[in-house]
């Protein structure tokens, strides 16, 4: 009788163990399926809707991808599940690259690229606002401007030189205001030296650019 009870007990334990093992596998499979479904669902959302919540979408993907990877260890024969996970991973990475390109800001116009080089990224836009230039930084602003022009003088077109001239005159206009706000005599002297360097460089190279364009037009 005792033997029968012992065998029955062992059978119940074994059955319970098998049941737990089956539940674990079932849960793992659901985790994998949830990951696959998430990738497919994200790919069906309009890019305009994704853009606003992209960080949250990507973070949720990372979480589900990690859970799916861990779940594979709990599936006895996981070759099919592994293939599903890998396929979805490739799908998402390709989709992410596509969305990154879609969400990227448009490239600045040639005019804006020139302004960025002369003053720094985004410092001067269409509003031509020079309020950020003050007595403390105006010398360094002139330095960057003149040195940038010097480094690129052989590459500028006539239109580029016209833009450079307009920006230079706007900076000079701002200097007139800054001089009344505590510009040191030392910085003023250094700026005067930079202006002496710029003037002939502009005149000669703008004329050269115009001549080159005239030659090209005749060809």
mmCIF file with all atom_site columns, C-alpha atoms in Angstrom:
data_model
loop_
_atom_site.group_PDB
_atom_site.id
_atom_site.type_symbol
_atom_site.label_atom_id
_atom_site.label_alt_id
_atom_site.label_comp_id
_atom_site.label_asym_id
_atom_site.label_entity_id
_atom_site.label_seq_id
_atom_site.pdbx_PDB_ins_code
_atom_site.Cartn_x
_atom_site.Cartn_y
_atom_site.Cartn_z
_atom_site.occupancy
_atom_site.B_iso_or_equiv
_atom_site.pdbx_formal_charge
_atom_site.auth_seq_id
_atom_site.auth_comp_id
_atom_site.auth_asym_id
_atom_site.auth_atom_id
_atom_site.pdbx_PDB_model_num
ATOM 1   C CA . UNK A 1 1   ? 0.000  0.000   0.000   1.00 0.00 ? 1   UNK A CA 1
ATOM 2   C CA . UNK A 1 2   ? 2.831  2.302   0.941   1.00 0.00 ? 2   UNK A CA 1
ATOM 3   C CA . UNK A 1 3   ? 4.546  1.535   -2.358  1.00 0.00 ? 3   UNK A CA 1
ATOM 4   C CA . UNK A 1 4   ? 1.392  2.402   -4.276  1.00 0.00 ? 4   UNK A CA 1
ATOM 5   C CA . UNK A 1 5   ? 1.084  5.702   -2.409  1.00 0.00 ? 5   UNK A CA 1
ATOM 6   C CA . UNK A 1 6   ? 4.750  6.481   -3.067  1.00 0.00 ? 6   UNK A CA 1
ATOM 7   C CA . UNK A 1 7   ? 4.391  5.748   -6.776  1.00 0.00 ? 7   UNK A CA 1
ATOM 8   C CA . UNK A 1 8   ? 1.249  7.860   -6.919  1.00 0.00 ? 8   UNK A CA 1
ATOM 9   C CA . UNK A 1 9   ? 3.060  10.714  -5.224  1.00 0.00 ? 9   UNK A CA 1
ATOM 10  C CA . UNK A 1 10  ? 5.967  10.512  -7.631  1.00 0.00 ? 10  UNK A CA 1
ATOM 11  C CA . UNK A 1 11  ? 3.565  10.415  -10.564 1.00 0.00 ? 11  UNK A CA 1
ATOM 12  C CA . UNK A 1 12  ? 1.813  13.583  -9.314  1.00 0.00 ? 12  UNK A CA 1
ATOM 13  C CA . UNK A 1 13  ? 5.153  15.364  -8.868  1.00 0.00 ? 13  UNK A CA 1
ATOM 14  C CA . UNK A 1 14  ? 6.255  14.318  -12.361 1.00 0.00 ? 14  UNK A CA 1
ATOM 15  C CA . UNK A 1 15  ? 2.945  15.432  -13.829 1.00 0.00 ? 15  UNK A CA 1
ATOM 16  C CA . UNK A 1 16  ? 3.185  18.740  -11.987 1.00 0.00 ? 16  UNK A CA 1
ATOM 17  C CA . UNK A 1 17  ? 6.758  19.224  -13.236 1.00 0.00 ? 17  UNK A CA 1
ATOM 18  C CA . UNK A 1 18  ? 5.699  18.479  -16.804 1.00 0.00 ? 18  UNK A CA 1
ATOM 19  C CA . UNK A 1 19  ? 2.772  20.857  -16.477 1.00 0.00 ? 19  UNK A CA 1
ATOM 20  C CA . UNK A 1 20  ? 5.044  23.656  -15.202 1.00 0.00 ? 20  UNK A CA 1
ATOM 21  C CA . UNK A 1 21  ? 7.508  22.950  -17.993 1.00 0.00 ? 21  UNK A CA 1
ATOM 22  C CA . UNK A 1 22  ? 4.715  23.116  -20.576 1.00 0.00 ? 22  UNK A CA 1
ATOM 23  C CA . UNK A 1 23  ? 3.459  26.402  -19.103 1.00 0.00 ? 23  UNK A CA 1
ATOM 24  C CA . UNK A 1 24  ? 6.957  27.862  -19.227 1.00 0.00 ? 24  UNK A CA 1
ATOM 25  C CA . UNK A 1 25  ? 7.340  26.859  -22.877 1.00 0.00 ? 25  UNK A CA 1
ATOM 26  C CA . UNK A 1 26  ? 3.901  28.223  -23.705 1.00 0.00 ? 26  UNK A CA 1
ATOM 27  C CA . UNK A 1 27  ? 4.723  31.524  -22.002 1.00 0.00 ? 27  UNK A CA 1
ATOM 28  C CA . UNK A 1 28  ? 8.035  31.708  -23.858 1.00 0.00 ? 28  UNK A CA 1
ATOM 29  C CA . UNK A 1 29  ? 6.323  31.071  -27.181 1.00 0.00 ? 29  UNK A CA 1
ATOM 30  C CA . UNK A 1 30  ? 3.805  33.832  -26.447 1.00 0.00 ? 30  UNK A CA 1
ATOM 31  C CA . UNK A 1 31  ? 6.691  36.201  -25.682 1.00 0.00 ? 31  UNK A CA 1
ATOM 32  C CA . UNK A 1 32  ? 8.278  35.431  -29.040 1.00 0.00 ? 32  UNK A CA 1
ATOM 33  C CA . UNK A 1 33  ? 4.937  35.828  -30.830 1.00 0.00 ? 33  UNK A CA 1
ATOM 34  C CA . UNK A 1 34  ? 4.355  39.142  -29.041 1.00 0.00 ? 34  UNK A CA 1
ATOM 35  C CA . UNK A 1 35  ? 7.728  40.410  -30.264 1.00 0.00 ? 35  UNK A CA 1
ATOM 36  C CA . UNK A 1 36  ? 7.008  39.370  -33.856 1.00 0.00 ? 36  UNK A CA 1
ATOM 37  C CA . UNK A 1 37  ? 3.541  40.950  -33.714 1.00 0.00 ? 37  UNK A CA 1
ATOM 38  C CA . UNK A 1 38  ? 4.993  44.192  -32.317 1.00 0.00 ? 38  UNK A CA 1
ATOM 39  C CA . UNK A 1 39  ? 7.439  44.540  -35.204 1.00 0.00 ? 39  UNK A CA 1
ATOM 40  C CA . UNK A 1 40  ? 4.691  43.892  -37.758 1.00 0.00 ? 40  UNK A CA 1
ATOM 41  C CA . UNK A 1 41  ? 2.336  46.367  -36.076 1.00 0.00 ? 41  UNK A CA 1
ATOM 42  C CA . UNK A 1 42  ? 4.950  49.136  -35.912 1.00 0.00 ? 42  UNK A CA 1
ATOM 43  C CA . UNK A 1 43  ? 5.656  48.746  -39.619 1.00 0.00 ? 43  UNK A CA 1
ATOM 44  C CA . UNK A 1 44  ? 1.974  49.426  -40.327 1.00 0.00 ? 44  UNK A CA 1
ATOM 45  C CA . UNK A 1 45  ? 1.848  52.755  -38.468 1.00 0.00 ? 45  UNK A CA 1
ATOM 46  C CA . UNK A 1 46  ? 2.025  55.943  -40.545 1.00 0.00 ? 46  UNK A CA 1
ATOM 47  C CA . UNK A 1 47  ? 5.419  57.637  -40.322 1.00 0.00 ? 47  UNK A CA 1
ATOM 48  C CA . UNK A 1 48  ? 3.804  60.939  -39.299 1.00 0.00 ? 48  UNK A CA 1
ATOM 49  C CA . UNK A 1 49  ? 2.266  59.214  -36.260 1.00 0.00 ? 49  UNK A CA 1
ATOM 50  C CA . UNK A 1 50  ? 5.498  57.397  -35.441 1.00 0.00 ? 50  UNK A CA 1
ATOM 51  C CA . UNK A 1 51  ? 7.630  60.530  -35.479 1.00 0.00 ? 51  UNK A CA 1
ATOM 52  C CA . UNK A 1 52  ? 6.060  62.038  -32.362 1.00 0.00 ? 52  UNK A CA 1
ATOM 53  C CA . UNK A 1 53  ? 6.526  58.862  -30.293 1.00 0.00 ? 53  UNK A CA 1
ATOM 54  C CA . UNK A 1 54  ? 9.590  57.327  -31.943 1.00 0.00 ? 54  UNK A CA 1
ATOM 55  C CA . UNK A 1 55  ? 11.723 57.212  -28.781 1.00 0.00 ? 55  UNK A CA 1
ATOM 56  C CA . UNK A 1 56  ? 8.997  55.346  -26.903 1.00 0.00 ? 56  UNK A CA 1
ATOM 57  C CA . UNK A 1 57  ? 8.416  52.977  -29.846 1.00 0.00 ? 57  UNK A CA 1
ATOM 58  C CA . UNK A 1 58  ? 12.118 52.183  -30.117 1.00 0.00 ? 58  UNK A CA 1
ATOM 59  C CA . UNK A 1 59  ? 12.469 51.686  -26.354 1.00 0.00 ? 59  UNK A CA 1
ATOM 60  C CA . UNK A 1 60  ? 9.522  49.277  -26.353 1.00 0.00 ? 60  UNK A CA 1
ATOM 61  C CA . UNK A 1 61  ? 11.114 47.383  -29.227 1.00 0.00 ? 61  UNK A CA 1
ATOM 62  C CA . UNK A 1 62  ? 14.374 46.981  -27.296 1.00 0.00 ? 62  UNK A CA 1
ATOM 63  C CA . UNK A 1 63  ? 12.453 45.636  -24.309 1.00 0.00 ? 63  UNK A CA 1
ATOM 64  C CA . UNK A 1 64  ? 10.458 43.134  -26.354 1.00 0.00 ? 64  UNK A CA 1
ATOM 65  C CA . UNK A 1 65  ? 13.526 42.051  -28.333 1.00 0.00 ? 65  UNK A CA 1
ATOM 66  C CA . UNK A 1 66  ? 15.426 41.340  -25.120 1.00 0.00 ? 66  UNK A CA 1
ATOM 67  C CA . UNK A 1 67  ? 12.493 39.379  -23.679 1.00 0.00 ? 67  UNK A CA 1
ATOM 68  C CA . UNK A 1 68  ? 12.182 37.335  -26.876 1.00 0.00 ? 68  UNK A CA 1
ATOM 69  C CA . UNK A 1 69  ? 15.899 36.481  -26.859 1.00 0.00 ? 69  UNK A CA 1
ATOM 70  C CA . UNK A 1 70  ? 15.656 35.263  -23.260 1.00 0.00 ? 70  UNK A CA 1
ATOM 71  C CA . UNK A 1 71  ? 12.462 33.320  -23.996 1.00 0.00 ? 71  UNK A CA 1
ATOM 72  C CA . UNK A 1 72  ? 14.203 31.201  -26.651 1.00 0.00 ? 72  UNK A CA 1
ATOM 73  C CA . UNK A 1 73  ? 16.097 29.371  -23.905 1.00 0.00 ? 73  UNK A CA 1
ATOM 74  C CA . UNK A 1 74  ? 12.781 28.110  -22.466 1.00 0.00 ? 74  UNK A CA 1
ATOM 75  C CA . UNK A 1 75  ? 11.593 26.547  -25.724 1.00 0.00 ? 75  UNK A CA 1
ATOM 76  C CA . UNK A 1 76  ? 12.790 22.976  -26.149 1.00 0.00 ? 76  UNK A CA 1
ATOM 77  C CA . UNK A 1 77  ? 12.932 22.877  -29.941 1.00 0.00 ? 77  UNK A CA 1
ATOM 78  C CA . UNK A 1 78  ? 13.442 26.575  -30.636 1.00 0.00 ? 78  UNK A CA 1
ATOM 79  C CA . UNK A 1 79  ? 14.713 26.534  -34.210 1.00 0.00 ? 79  UNK A CA 1
ATOM 80  C CA . UNK A 1 80  ? 11.419 27.861  -35.633 1.00 0.00 ? 80  UNK A CA 1
ATOM 81  C CA . UNK A 1 81  ? 11.102 30.468  -32.876 1.00 0.00 ? 81  UNK A CA 1
ATOM 82  C CA . UNK A 1 82  ? 14.721 31.539  -33.378 1.00 0.00 ? 82  UNK A CA 1
ATOM 83  C CA . UNK A 1 83  ? 14.105 32.028  -37.081 1.00 0.00 ? 83  UNK A CA 1
ATOM 84  C CA . UNK A 1 84  ? 11.043 34.147  -36.288 1.00 0.00 ? 84  UNK A CA 1
ATOM 85  C CA . UNK A 1 85  ? 13.036 36.333  -33.903 1.00 0.00 ? 85  UNK A CA 1
ATOM 86  C CA . UNK A 1 86  ? 15.917 36.776  -36.350 1.00 0.00 ? 86  UNK A CA 1
ATOM 87  C CA . UNK A 1 87  ? 13.584 37.609  -39.244 1.00 0.00 ? 87  UNK A CA 1
ATOM 88  C CA . UNK A 1 88  ? 11.767 40.224  -37.172 1.00 0.00 ? 88  UNK A CA 1
ATOM 89  C CA . UNK A 1 89  ? 15.072 41.674  -36.021 1.00 0.00 ? 89  UNK A CA 1
ATOM 90  C CA . UNK A 1 90  ? 16.194 42.199  -39.619 1.00 0.00 ? 90  UNK A CA 1
ATOM 91  C CA . UNK A 1 91  ? 12.771 43.664  -40.510 1.00 0.00 ? 91  UNK A CA 1
ATOM 92  C CA . UNK A 1 92  ? 12.944 46.159  -37.683 1.00 0.00 ? 92  UNK A CA 1
ATOM 93  C CA . UNK A 1 93  ? 16.533 47.257  -38.334 1.00 0.00 ? 93  UNK A CA 1
ATOM 94  C CA . UNK A 1 94  ? 15.704 47.935  -41.991 1.00 0.00 ? 94  UNK A CA 1
ATOM 95  C CA . UNK A 1 95  ? 12.550 49.778  -40.953 1.00 0.00 ? 95  UNK A CA 1
ATOM 96  C CA . UNK A 1 96  ? 14.483 51.821  -38.367 1.00 0.00 ? 96  UNK A CA 1
ATOM 97  C CA . UNK A 1 97  ? 17.011 52.919  -41.006 1.00 0.00 ? 97  UNK A CA 1
ATOM 98  C CA . UNK A 1 98  ? 14.146 53.940  -43.268 1.00 0.00 ? 98  UNK A CA 1
ATOM 99  C CA . UNK A 1 99  ? 12.451 55.939  -40.503 1.00 0.00 ? 99  UNK A CA 1
ATOM 100 C CA . UNK A 1 100 ? 15.718 57.590  -39.462 1.00 0.00 ? 100 UNK A CA 1
ATOM 101 C CA . UNK A 1 101 ? 16.054 58.901  -43.014 1.00 0.00 ? 101 UNK A CA 1
ATOM 102 C CA . UNK A 1 102 ? 12.423 60.071  -43.039 1.00 0.00 ? 102 UNK A CA 1
ATOM 103 C CA . UNK A 1 103 ? 12.706 61.814  -39.659 1.00 0.00 ? 103 UNK A CA 1
ATOM 104 C CA . UNK A 1 104 ? 16.055 63.488  -40.441 1.00 0.00 ? 104 UNK A CA 1
ATOM 105 C CA . UNK A 1 105 ? 15.826 67.266  -40.819 1.00 0.00 ? 105 UNK A CA 1
ATOM 106 C CA . UNK A 1 106 ? 16.201 68.502  -44.394 1.00 0.00 ? 106 UNK A CA 1
ATOM 107 C CA . UNK A 1 107 ? 19.704 69.468  -45.447 1.00 0.00 ? 107 UNK A CA 1
ATOM 108 C CA . UNK A 1 108 ? 20.294 73.216  -45.101 1.00 0.00 ? 108 UNK A CA 1
ATOM 109 C CA . UNK A 1 109 ? 20.307 75.275  -48.286 1.00 0.00 ? 109 UNK A CA 1
ATOM 110 C CA . UNK A 1 110 ? 23.690 76.280  -49.778 1.00 0.00 ? 110 UNK A CA 1
ATOM 111 C CA . UNK A 1 111 ? 23.137 79.785  -48.393 1.00 0.00 ? 111 UNK A CA 1
ATOM 112 C CA . UNK A 1 112 ? 22.502 78.443  -44.896 1.00 0.00 ? 112 UNK A CA 1
ATOM 113 C CA . UNK A 1 113 ? 25.511 76.126  -45.135 1.00 0.00 ? 113 UNK A CA 1
ATOM 114 C CA . UNK A 1 114 ? 27.654 79.156  -45.915 1.00 0.00 ? 114 UNK A CA 1
ATOM 115 C CA . UNK A 1 115 ? 26.234 81.067  -42.949 1.00 0.00 ? 115 UNK A CA 1
ATOM 116 C CA . UNK A 1 116 ? 26.841 78.075  -40.685 1.00 0.00 ? 116 UNK A CA 1
ATOM 117 C CA . UNK A 1 117 ? 30.478 77.962  -41.779 1.00 0.00 ? 117 UNK A CA 1
ATOM 118 C CA . UNK A 1 118 ? 30.966 81.701  -41.261 1.00 0.00 ? 118 UNK A CA 1
ATOM 119 C CA . UNK A 1 119 ? 29.307 81.997  -37.846 1.00 0.00 ? 119 UNK A CA 1
ATOM 120 C CA . UNK A 1 120 ? 28.632 78.526  -36.458 1.00 0.00 ? 120 UNK A CA 1
ATOM 121 C CA . UNK A 1 121 ? 25.813 76.018  -36.822 1.00 0.00 ? 121 UNK A CA 1
ATOM 122 C CA . UNK A 1 122 ? 22.424 77.733  -36.747 1.00 0.00 ? 122 UNK A CA 1
ATOM 123 C CA . UNK A 1 123 ? 23.777 81.045  -35.401 1.00 0.00 ? 123 UNK A CA 1
ATOM 124 C CA . UNK A 1 124 ? 22.409 83.134  -38.292 1.00 0.00 ? 124 UNK A CA 1
ATOM 125 C CA . UNK A 1 125 ? 19.165 82.163  -39.983 1.00 0.00 ? 125 UNK A CA 1
ATOM 126 C CA . UNK A 1 126 ? 16.748 83.932  -42.303 1.00 0.00 ? 126 UNK A CA 1
ATOM 127 C CA . UNK A 1 127 ? 15.925 86.454  -39.564 1.00 0.00 ? 127 UNK A CA 1
ATOM 128 C CA . UNK A 1 128 ? 19.513 87.810  -39.745 1.00 0.00 ? 128 UNK A CA 1
ATOM 129 C CA . UNK A 1 129 ? 19.528 88.230  -35.958 1.00 0.00 ? 129 UNK A CA 1
ATOM 130 C CA . UNK A 1 130 ? 22.942 89.235  -34.597 1.00 0.00 ? 130 UNK A CA 1
ATOM 131 C CA . UNK A 1 131 ? 21.809 89.876  -30.998 1.00 0.00 ? 131 UNK A CA 1
ATOM 132 C CA . UNK A 1 132 ? 23.955 86.967  -29.778 1.00 0.00 ? 132 UNK A CA 1
ATOM 133 C CA . UNK A 1 133 ? 27.103 88.897  -30.806 1.00 0.00 ? 133 UNK A CA 1
ATOM 134 C CA . UNK A 1 134 ? 28.320 90.967  -27.845 1.00 0.00 ? 134 UNK A CA 1
ATOM 135 C CA . UNK A 1 135 ? 31.388 92.786  -26.560 1.00 0.00 ? 135 UNK A CA 1
ATOM 136 C CA . UNK A 1 136 ? 32.861 89.578  -25.134 1.00 0.00 ? 136 UNK A CA 1
ATOM 137 C CA . UNK A 1 137 ? 32.589 87.385  -28.219 1.00 0.00 ? 137 UNK A CA 1
ATOM 138 C CA . UNK A 1 138 ? 32.682 89.764  -31.196 1.00 0.00 ? 138 UNK A CA 1
ATOM 139 C CA . UNK A 1 139 ? 36.431 89.405  -31.727 1.00 0.00 ? 139 UNK A CA 1
ATOM 140 C CA . UNK A 1 140 ? 36.140 85.609  -31.970 1.00 0.00 ? 140 UNK A CA 1
ATOM 141 C CA . UNK A 1 141 ? 33.158 86.014  -34.340 1.00 0.00 ? 141 UNK A CA 1
ATOM 142 C CA . UNK A 1 142 ? 35.267 88.178  -36.664 1.00 0.00 ? 142 UNK A CA 1
ATOM 143 C CA . UNK A 1 143 ? 38.129 85.691  -36.376 1.00 0.00 ? 143 UNK A CA 1
ATOM 144 C CA . UNK A 1 144 ? 35.973 82.756  -37.437 1.00 0.00 ? 144 UNK A CA 1
ATOM 145 C CA . UNK A 1 145 ? 34.405 84.771  -40.239 1.00 0.00 ? 145 UNK A CA 1
ATOM 146 C CA . UNK A 1 146 ? 37.663 86.031  -41.777 1.00 0.00 ? 146 UNK A CA 1
ATOM 147 C CA . UNK A 1 147 ? 39.567 82.754  -41.333 1.00 0.00 ? 147 UNK A CA 1
ATOM 148 C CA . UNK A 1 148 ? 36.703 80.777  -42.881 1.00 0.00 ? 148 UNK A CA 1
ATOM 149 C CA . UNK A 1 149 ? 36.642 83.126  -45.880 1.00 0.00 ? 149 UNK A CA 1
ATOM 150 C CA . UNK A 1 150 ? 40.418 82.828  -46.199 1.00 0.00 ? 150 UNK A CA 1
ATOM 151 C CA . UNK A 1 151 ? 40.264 79.020  -46.153 1.00 0.00 ? 151 UNK A CA 1
ATOM 152 C CA . UNK A 1 152 ? 37.530 78.898  -48.806 1.00 0.00 ? 152 UNK A CA 1
ATOM 153 C CA . UNK A 1 153 ? 38.270 81.921  -50.989 1.00 0.00 ? 153 UNK A CA 1
ATOM 154 C CA . UNK A 1 154 ? 39.235 79.763  -53.984 1.00 0.00 ? 154 UNK A CA 1
ATOM 155 C CA . UNK A 1 155 ? 35.987 77.788  -53.811 1.00 0.00 ? 155 UNK A CA 1
ATOM 156 C CA . UNK A 1 156 ? 33.441 80.604  -53.549 1.00 0.00 ? 156 UNK A CA 1
ATOM 157 C CA . UNK A 1 157 ? 31.272 81.521  -56.520 1.00 0.00 ? 157 UNK A CA 1
ATOM 158 C CA . UNK A 1 158 ? 30.269 85.102  -57.278 1.00 0.00 ? 158 UNK A CA 1
ATOM 159 C CA . UNK A 1 159 ? 26.952 84.489  -55.491 1.00 0.00 ? 159 UNK A CA 1
ATOM 160 C CA . UNK A 1 160 ? 28.855 83.152  -52.473 1.00 0.00 ? 160 UNK A CA 1
ATOM 161 C CA . UNK A 1 161 ? 30.959 86.303  -52.353 1.00 0.00 ? 161 UNK A CA 1
ATOM 162 C CA . UNK A 1 162 ? 27.819 88.431  -52.509 1.00 0.00 ? 162 UNK A CA 1
ATOM 163 C CA . UNK A 1 163 ? 26.448 86.515  -49.531 1.00 0.00 ? 163 UNK A CA 1
ATOM 164 C CA . UNK A 1 164 ? 29.769 86.859  -47.688 1.00 0.00 ? 164 UNK A CA 1
ATOM 165 C CA . UNK A 1 165 ? 29.710 90.619  -48.299 1.00 0.00 ? 165 UNK A CA 1
ATOM 166 C CA . UNK A 1 166 ? 26.154 90.944  -47.009 1.00 0.00 ? 166 UNK A CA 1
ATOM 167 C CA . UNK A 1 167 ? 27.002 88.952  -43.858 1.00 0.00 ? 167 UNK A CA 1
ATOM 168 C CA . UNK A 1 168 ? 30.150 91.010  -43.324 1.00 0.00 ? 168 UNK A CA 1
ATOM 169 C CA . UNK A 1 169 ? 28.233 94.278  -43.524 1.00 0.00 ? 169 UNK A CA 1
ATOM 170 C CA . UNK A 1 170 ? 25.614 92.937  -41.094 1.00 0.00 ? 170 UNK A CA 1
ATOM 171 C CA . UNK A 1 171 ? 28.374 91.984  -38.642 1.00 0.00 ? 171 UNK A CA 1
ATOM 172 C CA . UNK A 1 172 ? 29.916 95.442  -39.027 1.00 0.00 ? 172 UNK A CA 1
ATOM 173 C CA . UNK A 1 173 ? 26.548 96.977  -38.261 1.00 0.00 ? 173 UNK A CA 1
ATOM 174 C CA . UNK A 1 174 ? 26.349 94.914  -35.086 1.00 0.00 ? 174 UNK A CA 1
ATOM 175 C CA . UNK A 1 175 ? 29.859 96.088  -34.150 1.00 0.00 ? 175 UNK A CA 1
ATOM 176 C CA . UNK A 1 176 ? 28.646 99.693  -34.149 1.00 0.00 ? 176 UNK A CA 1
ATOM 177 C CA . UNK A 1 177 ? 26.177 98.728  -31.417 1.00 0.00 ? 177 UNK A CA 1
ATOM 178 C CA . UNK A 1 178 ? 28.640 96.577  -29.493 1.00 0.00 ? 178 UNK A CA 1
ATOM 179 C CA . UNK A 1 179 ? 31.214 99.396  -29.364 1.00 0.00 ? 179 UNK A CA 1
ATOM 180 C CA . UNK A 1 180 ? 28.830 101.293 -27.094 1.00 0.00 ? 180 UNK A CA 1
ATOM 181 C CA . UNK A 1 181 ? 28.417 98.247  -24.830 1.00 0.00 ? 181 UNK A CA 1
ATOM 182 C CA . UNK A 1 182 ? 31.957 97.908  -23.524 1.00 0.00 ? 182 UNK A CA 1
ATOM 183 C CA . UNK A 1 183 ? 34.105 96.667  -26.428 1.00 0.00 ? 183 UNK A CA 1
ATOM 184 C CA . UNK A 1 184 ? 37.719 96.841  -25.255 1.00 0.00 ? 184 UNK A CA 1
ATOM 185 C CA . UNK A 1 185 ? 40.274 98.874  -27.172 1.00 0.00 ? 185 UNK A CA 1
ATOM 186 C CA . UNK A 1 186 ? 42.421 95.736  -27.512 1.00 0.00 ? 186 UNK A CA 1
ATOM 187 C CA . UNK A 1 187 ? 39.620 93.750  -29.174 1.00 0.00 ? 187 UNK A CA 1
ATOM 188 C CA . UNK A 1 188 ? 38.772 96.748  -31.330 1.00 0.00 ? 188 UNK A CA 1
ATOM 189 C CA . UNK A 1 189 ? 42.388 96.891  -32.519 1.00 0.00 ? 189 UNK A CA 1
ATOM 190 C CA . UNK A 1 190 ? 42.402 93.147  -33.338 1.00 0.00 ? 190 UNK A CA 1
ATOM 191 C CA . UNK A 1 191 ? 39.103 93.451  -35.214 1.00 0.00 ? 191 UNK A CA 1
ATOM 192 C CA . UNK A 1 192 ? 40.545 96.355  -37.233 1.00 0.00 ? 192 UNK A CA 1
ATOM 193 C CA . UNK A 1 193 ? 43.417 94.073  -38.279 1.00 0.00 ? 193 UNK A CA 1
ATOM 194 C CA . UNK A 1 194 ? 40.991 91.376  -39.400 1.00 0.00 ? 194 UNK A CA 1
ATOM 195 C CA . UNK A 1 195 ? 38.982 93.929  -41.389 1.00 0.00 ? 195 UNK A CA 1
ATOM 196 C CA . UNK A 1 196 ? 42.165 95.084  -43.160 1.00 0.00 ? 196 UNK A CA 1
ATOM 197 C CA . UNK A 1 197 ? 42.826 91.467  -44.078 1.00 0.00 ? 197 UNK A CA 1
ATOM 198 C CA . UNK A 1 198 ? 39.296 90.859  -45.348 1.00 0.00 ? 198 UNK A CA 1
ATOM 199 C CA . UNK A 1 199 ? 38.840 93.911  -47.605 1.00 0.00 ? 199 UNK A CA 1
ATOM 200 C CA . UNK A 1 200 ? 41.485 93.157  -50.304 1.00 0.00 ? 200 UNK A CA 1
ATOM 201 C CA . UNK A 1 201 ? 40.778 89.431  -50.076 1.00 0.00 ? 201 UNK A CA 1
ATOM 202 C CA . UNK A 1 202 ? 37.116 90.071  -50.887 1.00 0.00 ? 202 UNK A CA 1
ATOM 203 C CA . UNK A 1 203 ? 37.829 92.518  -53.723 1.00 0.00 ? 203 UNK A CA 1
ATOM 204 C CA . UNK A 1 204 ? 40.384 90.358  -55.528 1.00 0.00 ? 204 UNK A CA 1
ATOM 205 C CA . UNK A 1 205 ? 38.628 87.039  -55.161 1.00 0.00 ? 205 UNK A CA 1
ATOM 206 C CA . UNK A 1 206 ? 35.169 88.317  -56.008 1.00 0.00 ? 206 UNK A CA 1
ATOM 207 C CA . UNK A 1 207 ? 36.576 89.788  -59.216 1.00 0.00 ? 207 UNK A CA 1
ATOM 208 C CA . UNK A 1 208 ? 38.318 86.478  -59.923 1.00 0.00 ? 208 UNK A CA 1
ATOM 209 C CA . UNK A 1 209 ? 35.118 84.520  -59.373 1.00 0.00 ? 209 UNK A CA 1
ATOM 210 C CA . UNK A 1 210 ? 33.230 86.808  -61.753 1.00 0.00 ? 210 UNK A CA 1
ATOM 211 C CA . UNK A 1 211 ? 35.934 86.398  -64.421 1.00 0.00 ? 211 UNK A CA 1
ATOM 212 C CA . UNK A 1 212 ? 35.807 82.623  -64.114 1.00 0.00 ? 212 UNK A CA 1
ATOM 213 C CA . UNK A 1 213 ? 32.034 82.620  -64.512 1.00 0.00 ? 213 UNK A CA 1
ATOM 214 C CA . UNK A 1 214 ? 32.301 84.864  -67.575 1.00 0.00 ? 214 UNK A CA 1
ATOM 215 C CA . UNK A 1 215 ? 34.803 82.445  -69.156 1.00 0.00 ? 215 UNK A CA 1
ATOM 216 C CA . UNK A 1 216 ? 32.522 79.497  -68.426 1.00 0.00 ? 216 UNK A CA 1
ATOM 217 C CA . UNK A 1 217 ? 29.556 81.310  -69.938 1.00 0.00 ? 217 UNK A CA 1
ATOM 218 C CA . UNK A 1 218 ? 31.479 81.957  -73.179 1.00 0.00 ? 218 UNK A CA 1
ATOM 219 C CA . UNK A 1 219 ? 32.364 78.286  -73.577 1.00 0.00 ? 219 UNK A CA 1
#
